[in-house]
Amino acid sequence: NFNRMASVLQTREATLKEVSEKEQHVIRALAMLAEMMGFITSEIKIESILQTFLEMTRSLLKSEHSGIFIFEGEVKELKLFKTTIKGEALVSLECAKAMLMGPLGEAIKTSSVLRMNELTAELPLDHPPVKNFIALPLFSSNNKMSALLITINKSGGFTPDDEDTLFSFAFQAFQSLVLHEEIARLAVTDGLTGLYNHRAFQEKLSEETNRAERYFKTFSLIMLDIDHFKSFNDIYGHQTGDLALKEISKIIRNELRTVDFPARYGGEEFILILPETAVDGALIVAERIRRAVAEHQFMSQSGERLLLTVSIGVACYPDDATLKEDLIKKADHALYFAKDRGRNTVCTYQETIAGIIKEIPEE
């Protein structure tokens, strides 16, 4: 009887200890969630929010590293990847896509948690060794965004309780994070075209000018304007005009790199920042955009096929100007010359100077 009673007491003690540990995990997760919520509401930059989210995730499960893949839309297009692992090669989208080729990709496709406590080779060669990991799919309430949260290398491996703890913390935090991202994007995005708005462009140009000055870099500014767009709107209506603006925005995005910054500058004007691009490279991009627009068939509401062209001006830092206001003026001046040449053409600021010197040497 004594042995039986001792055995029962030991079992109850073990059960109570297990329940207590679970409660401690829940309390810790809730405390960190509250801290995370406070940080989301006080911080503006999404980069800082994501980094804090990953650090908290890593700390919560006492793992070595964590990372997050962020997807957009129903097709789950990979838009962003962040990790606590250092190294430029390991935070690129190319590296992230390579990581998703294996079981991680299946986890996001099947919307199921993946927990592996064994060595995996499903990662790029230069990635640190992975002994174990949890991959947790996350979804926004409106299904516009989704994510795959991973945490790797925990001493002793991950348990089902770790899955519960991670979900308790990450699900609600991700909902708030998505809301913040949506708001942040709306604040810097033009509602019609989806490109960056004028305010975001001014902020980015200031950053790029400061960076170029500090590190002796070059960059180019491309300003483009749709030819005879007022007449186009008057003839075919503003709805057709809005559709044309959207299509030209898509053409612009298709011709740019991921590091380039396209913005809607005004009604029918667009402006593009091309980091670390000299005037020759900017000319190639500008000409590709001009040709793509000229060859594109726009449609009226009645189904009539329409044509549009754009005139483009190019200016370069530091060759043409070193102050951001002057650089915009120079790009605008080049655009004016492109219009003066008969439209549907590309002109650099240096060409405008050469033209003046040739025609009026005393100028």
PDB file of C-alpha atoms in Angstrom, residues 84-341:
ATOM      1  CA  THR A  84      18.655  36.431 -37.381  1.00  0.00           C
ATOM      2  CA  ILE A  85      21.533  34.721 -39.197  1.00  0.00           C
ATOM      3  CA  LYS A  86      24.097  37.258 -40.357  1.00  0.00           C
ATOM      4  CA  GLY A  87      25.399  37.417 -43.922  1.00  0.00           C
ATOM      5  CA  GLU A  88      24.128  39.213 -47.029  1.00  0.00           C
ATOM      6  CA  ALA A  89      23.984  36.043 -49.131  1.00  0.00           C
ATOM      7  CA  LEU A  90      21.683  34.399 -46.586  1.00  0.00           C
ATOM      8  CA  VAL A  91      19.048  37.155 -46.517  1.00  0.00           C
ATOM      9  CA  SER A  92      18.514  37.407 -50.279  1.00  0.00           C
ATOM     10  CA  LEU A  93      15.279  36.307 -51.924  1.00  0.00           C
ATOM     11  CA  GLU A  94      17.311  33.907 -54.084  1.00  0.00           C
ATOM     12  CA  CYS A  95      18.568  32.133 -50.966  1.00  0.00           C
ATOM     13  CA  ALA A  96      15.053  32.110 -49.499  1.00  0.00           C
ATOM     14  CA  LYS A  97      13.610  30.571 -52.671  1.00  0.00           C
ATOM     15  CA  ALA A  98      16.288  27.863 -52.568  1.00  0.00           C
ATOM     16  CA  MET A  99      15.315  27.062 -48.968  1.00  0.00           C
ATOM     17  CA  LEU A 100      11.669  26.697 -49.993  1.00  0.00           C
ATOM     18  CA  MET A 101      12.489  23.995 -52.544  1.00  0.00           C
ATOM     19  CA  GLY A 102      12.430  21.289 -49.870  1.00  0.00           C
ATOM     20  CA  PRO A 103      10.143  20.473 -46.917  1.00  0.00           C
ATOM     21  CA  LEU A 104       9.747  24.144 -46.016  1.00  0.00           C
ATOM     22  CA  GLY A 105       7.966  24.715 -49.306  1.00  0.00           C
ATOM     23  CA  GLU A 106       5.601  21.854 -48.580  1.00  0.00           C
ATOM     24  CA  ALA A 107       4.791  23.334 -45.161  1.00  0.00           C
ATOM     25  CA  ILE A 108       3.503  26.574 -46.690  1.00  0.00           C
ATOM     26  CA  LYS A 109       1.665  24.739 -49.490  1.00  0.00           C
ATOM     27  CA  THR A 110      -0.127  22.358 -47.142  1.00  0.00           C
ATOM     28  CA  SER A 111      -0.554  24.931 -44.337  1.00  0.00           C
ATOM     29  CA  SER A 112       0.741  22.411 -41.822  1.00  0.00           C
ATOM     30  CA  VAL A 113       3.308  22.751 -39.041  1.00  0.00           C
ATOM     31  CA  LEU A 114       6.591  21.016 -39.772  1.00  0.00           C
ATOM     32  CA  ARG A 115       8.760  19.870 -36.850  1.00  0.00           C
ATOM     33  CA  MET A 116      11.989  18.023 -37.536  1.00  0.00           C
ATOM     34  CA  ASN A 117      14.518  16.942 -34.929  1.00  0.00           C
ATOM     35  CA  GLU A 118      17.100  15.624 -37.309  1.00  0.00           C
ATOM     36  CA  LEU A 119      19.832  17.036 -39.523  1.00  0.00           C
ATOM     37  CA  THR A 120      18.520  18.344 -42.822  1.00  0.00           C
ATOM     38  CA  ALA A 121      20.353  19.116 -46.040  1.00  0.00           C
ATOM     39  CA  GLU A 122      17.507  21.115 -47.605  1.00  0.00           C
ATOM     40  CA  LEU A 123      19.348  24.434 -47.230  1.00  0.00           C
ATOM     41  CA  PRO A 124      21.967  26.336 -49.273  1.00  0.00           C
ATOM     42  CA  LEU A 125      25.571  25.180 -48.891  1.00  0.00           C
ATOM     43  CA  ASP A 126      26.745  28.339 -47.099  1.00  0.00           C
ATOM     44  CA  HIS A 127      23.908  28.151 -44.547  1.00  0.00           C
ATOM     45  CA  PRO A 128      24.916  27.215 -40.963  1.00  0.00           C
ATOM     46  CA  PRO A 129      24.217  23.563 -40.034  1.00  0.00           C
ATOM     47  CA  VAL A 130      20.609  22.867 -39.035  1.00  0.00           C
ATOM     48  CA  LYS A 131      20.163  20.229 -36.339  1.00  0.00           C
ATOM     49  CA  ASN A 132      16.415  20.686 -35.817  1.00  0.00           C
ATOM     50  CA  PHE A 133      13.660  23.165 -36.602  1.00  0.00           C
ATOM     51  CA  ILE A 134       9.989  24.124 -36.419  1.00  0.00           C
ATOM     52  CA  ALA A 135       8.266  25.732 -39.426  1.00  0.00           C
ATOM     53  CA  LEU A 136       4.935  27.379 -38.591  1.00  0.00           C
ATOM     54  CA  PRO A 137       2.611  28.675 -41.386  1.00  0.00           C
ATOM     55  CA  LEU A 138       0.830  31.951 -40.545  1.00  0.00           C
ATOM     56  CA  PHE A 139      -2.030  33.679 -42.353  1.00  0.00           C
ATOM     57  CA  SER A 140      -3.605  37.109 -42.142  1.00  0.00           C
ATOM     58  CA  SER A 141      -7.325  37.363 -41.468  1.00  0.00           C
ATOM     59  CA  ASN A 142      -7.948  38.811 -44.952  1.00  0.00           C
ATOM     60  CA  ASN A 143      -5.730  36.185 -46.666  1.00  0.00           C
ATOM     61  CA  LYS A 144      -3.767  38.930 -48.440  1.00  0.00           C
ATOM     62  CA  MET A 145      -0.539  37.974 -46.704  1.00  0.00           C
ATOM     63  CA  SER A 146       0.895  34.779 -45.317  1.00  0.00           C
ATOM     64  CA  ALA A 147       4.174  33.723 -43.788  1.00  0.00           C
ATOM     65  CA  LEU A 148       6.306  30.795 -42.767  1.00  0.00           C
ATOM     66  CA  LEU A 149       7.993  31.312 -39.406  1.00  0.00           C
ATOM     67  CA  ILE A 150      10.974  29.071 -38.721  1.00  0.00           C
ATOM     68  CA  THR A 151      13.097  28.621 -35.633  1.00  0.00           C
ATOM     69  CA  ILE A 152      16.158  26.392 -35.693  1.00  0.00           C
ATOM     70  CA  ASN A 153      18.669  24.579 -33.488  1.00  0.00           C
ATOM     71  CA  LYS A 154      17.282  24.075 -30.003  1.00  0.00           C
ATOM     72  CA  SER A 155      19.308  22.049 -27.537  1.00  0.00           C
ATOM     73  CA  GLY A 156      17.493  18.747 -27.058  1.00  0.00           C
ATOM     74  CA  GLY A 157      15.181  19.342 -30.013  1.00  0.00           C
ATOM     75  CA  PHE A 158      11.667  20.771 -30.295  1.00  0.00           C
ATOM     76  CA  THR A 159       8.550  19.318 -28.618  1.00  0.00           C
ATOM     77  CA  PRO A 160       4.808  19.512 -29.337  1.00  0.00           C
ATOM     78  CA  ASP A 161       4.612  21.990 -26.429  1.00  0.00           C
ATOM     79  CA  ASP A 162       7.064  24.206 -28.310  1.00  0.00           C
ATOM     80  CA  GLU A 163       4.651  24.189 -31.258  1.00  0.00           C
ATOM     81  CA  ASP A 164       1.806  25.331 -29.001  1.00  0.00           C
ATOM     82  CA  THR A 165       3.930  28.025 -27.368  1.00  0.00           C
ATOM     83  CA  LEU A 166       5.137  29.322 -30.727  1.00  0.00           C
ATOM     84  CA  PHE A 167       1.605  29.412 -32.137  1.00  0.00           C
ATOM     85  CA  SER A 168       0.227  31.225 -29.055  1.00  0.00           C
ATOM     86  CA  PHE A 169       2.813  33.974 -29.519  1.00  0.00           C
ATOM     87  CA  ALA A 170       3.157  34.169 -33.282  1.00  0.00           C
ATOM     88  CA  PHE A 171      -0.456  34.013 -34.520  1.00  0.00           C
ATOM     89  CA  GLN A 172      -1.697  37.193 -32.844  1.00  0.00           C
ATOM     90  CA  ALA A 173       1.610  38.995 -33.347  1.00  0.00           C
ATOM     91  CA  PHE A 174       1.475  38.268 -37.079  1.00  0.00           C
ATOM     92  CA  GLN A 175      -2.056  39.675 -37.389  1.00  0.00           C
ATOM     93  CA  SER A 176      -0.890  42.955 -35.871  1.00  0.00           C
ATOM     94  CA  LEU A 177       2.290  42.899 -37.936  1.00  0.00           C
ATOM     95  CA  VAL A 178       0.291  42.487 -41.162  1.00  0.00           C
ATOM     96  CA  LEU A 179      -2.006  45.332 -40.183  1.00  0.00           C
ATOM     97  CA  HIS A 180       1.046  47.507 -39.554  1.00  0.00           C
ATOM     98  CA  GLU A 181       2.545  46.499 -42.906  1.00  0.00           C
ATOM     99  CA  GLU A 182      -0.710  47.262 -44.721  1.00  0.00           C
ATOM    100  CA  ILE A 183      -0.880  50.685 -43.097  1.00  0.00           C
ATOM    101  CA  ALA A 184       2.798  51.338 -43.787  1.00  0.00           C
ATOM    102  CA  ARG A 185       2.326  50.373 -47.424  1.00  0.00           C
ATOM    103  CA  LEU A 186      -0.789  52.512 -47.821  1.00  0.00           C
ATOM    104  CA  ALA A 187       1.110  55.471 -46.396  1.00  0.00           C
ATOM    105  CA  VAL A 188       3.780  55.298 -49.104  1.00  0.00           C
ATOM    106  CA  THR A 189       1.799  53.899 -52.045  1.00  0.00           C
ATOM    107  CA  ASP A 190      -0.166  55.645 -54.767  1.00  0.00           C
ATOM    108  CA  GLY A 191      -3.714  54.277 -54.579  1.00  0.00           C
ATOM    109  CA  LEU A 192      -4.257  54.021 -58.330  1.00  0.00           C
ATOM    110  CA  THR A 193      -0.991  52.657 -59.727  1.00  0.00           C
ATOM    111  CA  GLY A 194       0.451  50.785 -56.754  1.00  0.00           C
ATOM    112  CA  LEU A 195       3.777  52.593 -57.217  1.00  0.00           C
ATOM    113  CA  TYR A 196       5.315  54.687 -54.456  1.00  0.00           C
ATOM    114  CA  ASN A 197       3.754  58.111 -53.925  1.00  0.00           C
ATOM    115  CA  HIS A 198       5.358  61.559 -54.111  1.00  0.00           C
ATOM    116  CA  ARG A 199       6.156  61.734 -50.382  1.00  0.00           C
ATOM    117  CA  ALA A 200       7.833  58.315 -50.377  1.00  0.00           C
ATOM    118  CA  PHE A 201       9.880  59.354 -53.419  1.00  0.00           C
ATOM    119  CA  GLN A 202      11.147  62.502 -51.685  1.00  0.00           C
ATOM    120  CA  GLU A 203      12.210  60.485 -48.633  1.00  0.00           C
ATOM    121  CA  LYS A 204      13.924  57.840 -50.760  1.00  0.00           C
ATOM    122  CA  LEU A 205      15.723  60.459 -52.854  1.00  0.00           C
ATOM    123  CA  SER A 206      17.070  62.081 -49.669  1.00  0.00           C
ATOM    124  CA  GLU A 207      18.333  58.683 -48.458  1.00  0.00           C
ATOM    125  CA  GLU A 208      19.905  57.841 -51.804  1.00  0.00           C
ATOM    126  CA  THR A 209      21.570  61.265 -52.118  1.00  0.00           C
ATOM    127  CA  ASN A 210      23.055  60.976 -48.608  1.00  0.00           C
ATOM    128  CA  ARG A 211      24.253  57.432 -49.280  1.00  0.00           C
ATOM    129  CA  ALA A 212      25.817  58.382 -52.612  1.00  0.00           C
ATOM    130  CA  GLU A 213      27.574  61.356 -51.049  1.00  0.00           C
ATOM    131  CA  ARG A 214      28.894  59.355 -48.121  1.00  0.00           C
ATOM    132  CA  TYR A 215      30.146  56.367 -50.100  1.00  0.00           C
ATOM    133  CA  PHE A 216      31.035  58.166 -53.358  1.00  0.00           C
ATOM    134  CA  LYS A 217      28.356  56.310 -55.317  1.00  0.00           C
ATOM    135  CA  THR A 218      26.433  57.294 -58.418  1.00  0.00           C
ATOM    136  CA  PHE A 219      22.741  56.962 -59.211  1.00  0.00           C
ATOM    137  CA  SER A 220      20.336  58.132 -61.888  1.00  0.00           C
ATOM    138  CA  LEU A 221      16.927  59.744 -61.972  1.00  0.00           C
ATOM    139  CA  ILE A 222      14.454  58.987 -64.784  1.00  0.00           C
ATOM    140  CA  MET A 223      11.439  61.242 -65.218  1.00  0.00           C
ATOM    141  CA  LEU A 224       8.763  60.285 -67.725  1.00  0.00           C
ATOM    142  CA  ASP A 225       5.540  61.886 -68.857  1.00  0.00           C
ATOM    143  CA  ILE A 226       2.714  60.411 -70.956  1.00  0.00           C
ATOM    144  CA  ASP A 227       2.401  62.317 -74.240  1.00  0.00           C
ATOM    145  CA  HIS A 228      -0.920  64.129 -74.939  1.00  0.00           C
ATOM    146  CA  PHE A 229      -2.532  62.464 -71.913  1.00  0.00           C
ATOM    147  CA  LYS A 230      -5.010  65.297 -71.318  1.00  0.00           C
ATOM    148  CA  SER A 231      -6.408  64.831 -74.837  1.00  0.00           C
ATOM    149  CA  PHE A 232      -6.471  61.057 -74.275  1.00  0.00           C
ATOM    150  CA  ASN A 233      -8.596  61.555 -71.140  1.00  0.00           C
ATOM    151  CA  ASP A 234     -10.889  64.048 -72.878  1.00  0.00           C
ATOM    152  CA  ILE A 235     -11.520  61.695 -75.806  1.00  0.00           C
ATOM    153  CA  TYR A 236     -11.757  58.299 -74.088  1.00  0.00           C
ATOM    154  CA  GLY A 237     -12.745  59.250 -70.530  1.00  0.00           C
ATOM    155  CA  HIS A 238     -10.993  59.157 -67.178  1.00  0.00           C
ATOM    156  CA  GLN A 239     -11.749  55.480 -66.542  1.00  0.00           C
ATOM    157  CA  THR A 240      -9.813  54.525 -69.676  1.00  0.00           C
ATOM    158  CA  GLY A 241      -7.119  56.990 -68.611  1.00  0.00           C
ATOM    159  CA  ASP A 242      -6.869  55.367 -65.173  1.00  0.00           C
ATOM    160  CA  LEU A 243      -6.536  51.924 -66.758  1.00  0.00           C
ATOM    161  CA  ALA A 244      -3.764  53.269 -68.994  1.00  0.00           C
ATOM    162  CA  LEU A 245      -1.930  54.662 -65.954  1.00  0.00           C
ATOM    163  CA  LYS A 246      -2.140  51.246 -64.267  1.00  0.00           C
ATOM    164  CA  GLU A 247      -0.821  49.453 -67.351  1.00  0.00           C
ATOM    165  CA  ILE A 248       2.062  51.877 -67.808  1.00  0.00           C
ATOM    166  CA  SER A 249       2.911  51.371 -64.126  1.00  0.00           C
ATOM    167  CA  LYS A 250       3.119  47.607 -64.740  1.00  0.00           C
ATOM    168  CA  ILE A 251       5.361  48.180 -67.756  1.00  0.00           C
ATOM    169  CA  ILE A 252       7.665  50.353 -65.641  1.00  0.00           C
ATOM    170  CA  ARG A 253       7.867  47.744 -62.865  1.00  0.00           C
ATOM    171  CA  ASN A 254       8.622  44.969 -65.365  1.00  0.00           C
ATOM    172  CA  GLU A 255      11.632  46.857 -66.730  1.00  0.00           C
ATOM    173  CA  LEU A 256      13.204  47.629 -63.346  1.00  0.00           C
ATOM    174  CA  ARG A 257      15.374  45.753 -60.882  1.00  0.00           C
ATOM    175  CA  THR A 258      14.167  45.038 -57.354  1.00  0.00           C
ATOM    176  CA  VAL A 259      16.536  47.725 -55.997  1.00  0.00           C
ATOM    177  CA  ASP A 260      15.072  50.439 -58.245  1.00  0.00           C
ATOM    178  CA  PHE A 261      12.432  52.802 -56.875  1.00  0.00           C
ATOM    179  CA  PRO A 262       9.454  53.705 -59.125  1.00  0.00           C
ATOM    180  CA  ALA A 263       7.032  56.437 -58.026  1.00  0.00           C
ATOM    181  CA  ARG A 264       4.079  58.346 -59.414  1.00  0.00           C
ATOM    182  CA  TYR A 265       5.285  61.948 -59.350  1.00  0.00           C
ATOM    183  CA  GLY A 266       2.112  63.671 -60.500  1.00  0.00           C
ATOM    184  CA  GLY A 267      -0.979  63.128 -62.660  1.00  0.00           C
ATOM    185  CA  GLU A 268       0.677  61.488 -65.683  1.00  0.00           C
ATOM    186  CA  GLU A 269       4.286  61.856 -64.538  1.00  0.00           C
ATOM    187  CA  PHE A 270       6.441  59.079 -63.120  1.00  0.00           C
ATOM    188  CA  ILE A 271       9.903  59.285 -61.589  1.00  0.00           C
ATOM    189  CA  LEU A 272      12.377  56.447 -61.011  1.00  0.00           C
ATOM    190  CA  ILE A 273      15.493  56.187 -58.840  1.00  0.00           C
ATOM    191  CA  LEU A 274      18.136  53.771 -60.154  1.00  0.00           C
ATOM    192  CA  PRO A 275      20.788  53.193 -57.438  1.00  0.00           C
ATOM    193  CA  GLU A 276      24.412  52.708 -58.519  1.00  0.00           C
ATOM    194  CA  THR A 277      23.507  53.329 -62.151  1.00  0.00           C
ATOM    195  CA  ALA A 278      25.399  55.749 -64.384  1.00  0.00           C
ATOM    196  CA  VAL A 279      23.726  57.655 -67.195  1.00  0.00           C
ATOM    197  CA  ASP A 280      24.540  54.999 -69.829  1.00  0.00           C
ATOM    198  CA  GLY A 281      22.750  52.306 -67.824  1.00  0.00           C
ATOM    199  CA  ALA A 282      19.811  54.606 -67.119  1.00  0.00           C
ATOM    200  CA  LEU A 283      19.509  55.364 -70.848  1.00  0.00           C
ATOM    201  CA  ILE A 284      19.154  51.650 -71.598  1.00  0.00           C
ATOM    202  CA  VAL A 285      16.375  51.281 -69.002  1.00  0.00           C
ATOM    203  CA  ALA A 286      14.624  54.447 -70.186  1.00  0.00           C
ATOM    204  CA  GLU A 287      14.701  53.318 -73.798  1.00  0.00           C
ATOM    205  CA  ARG A 288      13.301  49.880 -72.859  1.00  0.00           C
ATOM    206  CA  ILE A 289      10.394  51.558 -71.058  1.00  0.00           C
ATOM    207  CA  ARG A 290       9.772  53.989 -73.948  1.00  0.00           C
ATOM    208  CA  ARG A 291       9.708  51.162 -76.487  1.00  0.00           C
ATOM    209  CA  ALA A 292       7.526  48.892 -74.324  1.00  0.00           C
ATOM    210  CA  VAL A 293       4.911  51.641 -73.876  1.00  0.00           C
ATOM    211  CA  ALA A 294       4.934  52.537 -77.588  1.00  0.00           C
ATOM    212  CA  GLU A 295       4.401  48.883 -78.549  1.00  0.00           C
ATOM    213  CA  HIS A 296       1.700  48.209 -75.955  1.00  0.00           C
ATOM    214  CA  GLN A 297      -1.934  48.099 -77.066  1.00  0.00           C
ATOM    215  CA  PHE A 298      -4.208  49.950 -74.662  1.00  0.00           C
ATOM    216  CA  MET A 299      -7.966  49.403 -74.786  1.00  0.00           C
ATOM    217  CA  SER A 300     -10.864  51.811 -74.573  1.00  0.00           C
ATOM    218  CA  GLN A 301     -14.058  50.859 -72.729  1.00  0.00           C
ATOM    219  CA  SER A 302     -15.676  50.124 -76.090  1.00  0.00           C
ATOM    220  CA  GLY A 303     -12.873  47.693 -76.999  1.00  0.00           C
ATOM    221  CA  GLU A 304     -11.029  50.048 -79.339  1.00  0.00           C
ATOM    222  CA  ARG A 305      -7.258  49.524 -79.499  1.00  0.00           C
ATOM    223  CA  LEU A 306      -5.306  52.626 -78.528  1.00  0.00           C
ATOM    224  CA  LEU A 307      -1.673  53.719 -78.580  1.00  0.00           C
ATOM    225  CA  LEU A 308       0.246  55.916 -76.155  1.00  0.00           C
ATOM    226  CA  THR A 309       3.835  57.146 -75.977  1.00  0.00           C
ATOM    227  CA  VAL A 310       6.019  58.632 -73.254  1.00  0.00           C
ATOM    228  CA  SER A 311       8.762  61.251 -73.236  1.00  0.00           C
ATOM    229  CA  ILE A 312      11.652  60.634 -70.850  1.00  0.00           C
ATOM    230  CA  GLY A 313      14.375  62.755 -69.232  1.00  0.00           C
ATOM    231  CA  VAL A 314      17.468  61.370 -67.474  1.00  0.00           C
ATOM    232  CA  ALA A 315      19.787  63.040 -64.949  1.00  0.00           C
ATOM    233  CA  CYS A 316      22.679  61.540 -63.014  1.00  0.00           C
ATOM    234  CA  TYR A 317      24.246  62.096 -59.582  1.00  0.00           C
ATOM    235  CA  PRO A 318      26.901  63.534 -59.222  1.00  0.00           C
ATOM    236  CA  ASP A 319      27.597  64.378 -62.902  1.00  0.00           C
ATOM    237  CA  ASP A 320      24.547  66.606 -63.373  1.00  0.00           C
ATOM    238  CA  ALA A 321      23.782  67.705 -59.797  1.00  0.00           C
ATOM    239  CA  THR A 322      24.585  66.863 -56.174  1.00  0.00           C
ATOM    240  CA  LEU A 323      21.561  68.432 -54.469  1.00  0.00           C
ATOM    241  CA  LYS A 324      18.331  66.453 -54.747  1.00  0.00           C
ATOM    242  CA  GLU A 325      16.249  69.500 -55.754  1.00  0.00           C
ATOM    243  CA  ASP A 326      18.727  70.320 -58.536  1.00  0.00           C
ATOM    244  CA  LEU A 327      18.743  66.717 -59.732  1.00  0.00           C
ATOM    245  CA  ILE A 328      14.936  66.747 -60.090  1.00  0.00           C
ATOM    246  CA  LYS A 329      15.156  70.028 -62.010  1.00  0.00           C
ATOM    247  CA  LYS A 330      17.788  68.592 -64.351  1.00  0.00           C
ATOM    248  CA  ALA A 331      15.692  65.476 -65.036  1.00  0.00           C
ATOM    249  CA  ASP A 332      12.666  67.708 -65.653  1.00  0.00           C
ATOM    250  CA  HIS A 333      14.751  69.893 -67.983  1.00  0.00           C
ATOM    251  CA  ALA A 334      15.797  66.804 -69.962  1.00  0.00           C
ATOM    252  CA  LEU A 335      12.145  65.715 -70.123  1.00  0.00           C
ATOM    253  CA  TYR A 336      11.208  69.141 -71.523  1.00  0.00           C
ATOM    254  CA  PHE A 337      13.834  68.709 -74.247  1.00  0.00           C
ATOM    255  CA  ALA A 338      12.443  65.254 -75.079  1.00  0.00           C
ATOM    256  CA  LYS A 339       9.013  66.847 -75.533  1.00  0.00           C
ATOM    257  CA  ASP A 340      10.559  69.619 -77.621  1.00  0.00           C
ATOM    258  CA  ARG A 341      12.192  67.034 -79.884  1.00  0.00           C
TER     259      ARG A 341
END
